[in-house]
Each structure stands twice: as C-alpha cells, then as structure tokens.
Amino acid sequence: MKGIGEILKEAREAKGLSLETVEKESRIMAAFLDAMERDDTAFFLNQENYDGILDFYAPYLGLNKNALLAQQRMLKMHEQRGTAVVFKAQSSFKELVPALKLIRDRQRVSIDLLEIHFGSYEKAKEILEYLQKNGFIAKSRGSYDWLLNNEKINEYLS
C-alpha cells in the first residue's frame, strides 16, 4: 500500500506538472510540496500546517483528502501490528465486484446506496460489513461518513 506522498507525487507526475508549476499556481513553496511527497512530516511546523497544504494539494491533483488520510491510517495500523497489507485476487463474495464498481463510480458508500442497488437492507448490511472487514472502507471514530480506500478498490478491480 502506498503512502500519501507517493500517491501525491504519482498524481502530479501523471498530470505532467512540475513542483515549480504547482508552486506558481498555488503560491505554496515547492520545498513544502516536495517534503509532502517524500512523506517528510518533520519538515512541517505542526500538523495544522501539513493539513492546510494537503487541503489544497489533494483536490488540486484530483484526489480525495479524506480517502488519502484513511489509507494512511490503515497503512500505519498494519505497520504497528506487523501485518502485511495483502490484496486478494479473487473472492467468493459474489456482490463484491458490483459493489466496488458502484462505490468507485459514486465515490461514496452508504447503507441506503447499497440497499437501493442490491434490493434489501440485509444484503446491503452484509456487503457493508464485508467491505469494512476487508479494508475497502473505514469509518473514523465519531463520524457517520465512510472513507474509501480507493487504492485497494482500484487494485482489486484491475
């Protein structure tokens, strides 16, 4: 699983942008952008400084900041546990591919969305639990919104 910095750098390079171009358009010093792409959080004065730049940089590159942060939390959780992040090539859960395609296309997930698409509340609940258990989605404490692990979703679907 990639870190935020690597994802940001790949997105910037895919758009053919240099750090200097982004600096000119955003008025954020290239040194800060470079540090962010290297996951060098020590370069920033504090977390608010880092978050403020990420608030601009992620959407500027067409990325979802919350999804990036959720993915980073999952990566750290696996590192702390000493477990590898493994992507399964196949699953016996037949609704997985249609559910992941729906989530990828809508860039959101909810019990209501799944219920409408799959026809029953129980099926929607089962899908939601499976997605969470297998790391495709996560929910922050105290939040009602699901965070998408877009990298894992896209890797599974490819």
Coordinates of C-alpha atoms in Angstrom, one line a residue:
M1 CA 0.0 0.0 0.0
K2 CA 1.4 3.4 -0.9
G3 CA 1.8 6.3 1.4
I4 CA 0.2 9.7 0.9
G5 CA 3.4 11.2 -0.5
E6 CA 3.9 8.6 -3.2
I7 CA 0.2 8.9 -4.3
L8 CA 0.6 12.7 -4.5
K9 CA 3.8 12.5 -6.5
E10 CA 2.3 10.0 -8.9
A11 CA -0.8 12.1 -9.4
R12 CA 1.3 15.2 -10.0
E13 CA 3.6 13.5 -12.5
A14 CA 0.6 11.8 -14.3
K15 CA -0.7 15.4 -14.9
G16 CA 2.7 16.4 -16.2
L17 CA 3.1 19.0 -13.5
S18 CA 6.5 20.1 -12.0
L19 CA 6.8 21.2 -8.4
E20 CA 7.7 24.6 -9.7
T21 CA 4.5 24.8 -11.8
V22 CA 2.4 23.9 -8.7
E23 CA 4.3 26.4 -6.6
K24 CA 3.4 29.2 -9.2
E25 CA -0.2 28.3 -9.3
S26 CA -0.7 27.7 -5.6
R27 CA 1.8 30.0 -4.0
I28 CA 2.9 27.1 -1.8
M29 CA 6.7 26.7 -1.7
A30 CA 8.0 23.8 -3.7
A31 CA 10.0 22.7 -0.7
F32 CA 6.8 22.0 1.2
L33 CA 5.3 20.1 -1.7
D34 CA 8.4 18.1 -2.1
A35 CA 8.5 17.3 1.7
M36 CA 4.9 16.2 1.5
E37 CA 5.6 13.9 -1.5
R38 CA 8.5 12.4 0.4
D39 CA 6.2 11.8 3.5
D40 CA 8.6 14.0 5.5
T41 CA 6.2 15.3 8.1
A42 CA 9.1 16.5 10.3
F43 CA 9.6 19.3 7.7
F44 CA 6.3 20.9 8.7
L45 CA 6.0 23.1 11.8
N46 CA 2.9 21.3 13.0
Q47 CA 0.1 19.0 11.9
E48 CA -2.2 22.0 11.1
N49 CA 0.5 23.3 8.6
Y50 CA 0.6 19.9 6.9
D51 CA -3.2 19.5 6.9
G52 CA -3.6 23.0 5.4
I53 CA -1.3 22.2 2.5
L54 CA -3.0 18.8 2.0
D55 CA -6.4 20.6 1.9
F56 CA -5.3 22.4 -1.2
Y57 CA -2.9 19.8 -2.8
A58 CA -5.1 16.7 -2.8
P59 CA -8.1 18.3 -4.6
Y60 CA -5.7 20.2 -6.9
L61 CA -4.4 16.8 -8.1
G62 CA -7.9 15.4 -8.3
L63 CA -7.5 13.3 -5.1
N64 CA -9.8 12.9 -2.1
K65 CA -8.0 14.1 1.0
N66 CA -10.2 12.0 3.4
A67 CA -9.6 8.9 1.4
L68 CA -5.8 9.5 1.5
L69 CA -5.9 10.0 5.2
A70 CA -7.9 6.9 5.7
Q71 CA -5.5 4.9 3.6
Q72 CA -2.6 6.3 5.6
R73 CA -4.3 5.3 8.9
M74 CA -4.8 1.7 7.6
L75 CA -1.2 1.6 6.5
K76 CA 0.0 2.7 9.9
M77 CA -2.3 0.3 11.6
H78 CA -0.8 -2.6 9.6
E79 CA 2.7 -1.4 10.3
Q80 CA 2.0 -1.3 14.1
R81 CA 0.5 -4.7 14.1
G82 CA 3.4 -6.0 11.9
T83 CA 1.0 -7.4 9.4
A84 CA 1.3 -7.1 5.6
V85 CA -1.3 -5.5 3.5
V86 CA -2.4 -8.2 1.2
F87 CA -4.8 -7.9 -1.7
K88 CA -6.8 -10.9 -2.7
A89 CA -7.1 -11.7 -6.4
Q90 CA -10.4 -13.5 -6.1
S91 CA -13.3 -13.6 -3.6
S92 CA -16.2 -15.9 -3.1
F93 CA -18.4 -12.9 -2.2
K94 CA -20.3 -12.5 -5.5
E95 CA -21.6 -9.0 -4.8
L96 CA -18.1 -7.6 -4.2
V97 CA -17.2 -6.6 -7.8
P98 CA -20.5 -4.8 -8.5
A99 CA -20.4 -3.1 -5.1
L100 CA -16.8 -1.9 -5.6
K101 CA -17.7 -0.6 -9.1
L102 CA -20.7 1.3 -7.7
I103 CA -18.5 2.8 -4.9
R104 CA -15.7 3.7 -7.3
D105 CA -18.1 5.4 -9.7
R106 CA -20.1 7.3 -7.0
Q107 CA -17.0 7.9 -4.8
R108 CA -19.2 7.3 -1.7
V109 CA -20.8 4.4 0.1
S110 CA -23.9 4.2 2.4
I111 CA -26.3 1.6 3.5
D112 CA -29.0 3.4 1.5
L113 CA -27.0 3.3 -1.7
L114 CA -26.3 -0.4 -1.3
E115 CA -29.9 -1.2 -0.4
I116 CA -31.2 0.6 -3.5
H117 CA -28.7 -1.2 -5.7
F118 CA -28.9 -4.7 -4.2
G119 CA -32.5 -4.8 -3.2
S120 CA -32.6 -5.4 0.5
Y121 CA -31.4 -3.9 3.8
E122 CA -29.9 -7.2 5.0
K123 CA -27.9 -7.6 1.8
A124 CA -26.7 -4.0 2.0
K125 CA -25.6 -4.5 5.6
E126 CA -23.8 -7.8 4.7
I127 CA -21.9 -6.0 1.9
L128 CA -21.0 -3.0 4.1
E129 CA -19.7 -5.3 6.8
Y130 CA -17.6 -7.3 4.3
L131 CA -16.2 -4.2 2.8
Q132 CA -15.2 -2.8 6.2
K133 CA -13.7 -6.1 7.4
N134 CA -11.6 -6.4 4.3
G135 CA -10.3 -2.9 4.4
F136 CA -12.1 -1.4 1.4
I137 CA -13.8 1.2 3.6
A138 CA -13.3 2.6 7.0
K139 CA -15.1 4.9 9.4
S140 CA -13.5 7.4 11.6
R141 CA -14.5 7.4 15.3
G142 CA -17.4 9.7 15.8
S143 CA -18.1 10.1 12.1
Y144 CA -21.0 9.0 10.0
D145 CA -19.1 9.1 6.8
W146 CA -17.3 6.1 5.3
L147 CA -13.8 6.7 4.0
L148 CA -12.9 4.8 0.8
N149 CA -9.6 3.0 0.3
N150 CA -9.5 3.9 -3.4
E151 CA -6.1 2.3 -4.0
K152 CA -7.3 -1.1 -2.7
I153 CA -10.6 -0.8 -4.6
N154 CA -8.9 0.1 -7.9
E155 CA -6.2 -2.6 -7.4
Y156 CA -8.9 -5.2 -6.7
L157 CA -10.9 -4.2 -9.8
S158 CA -7.9 -4.2 -12.2

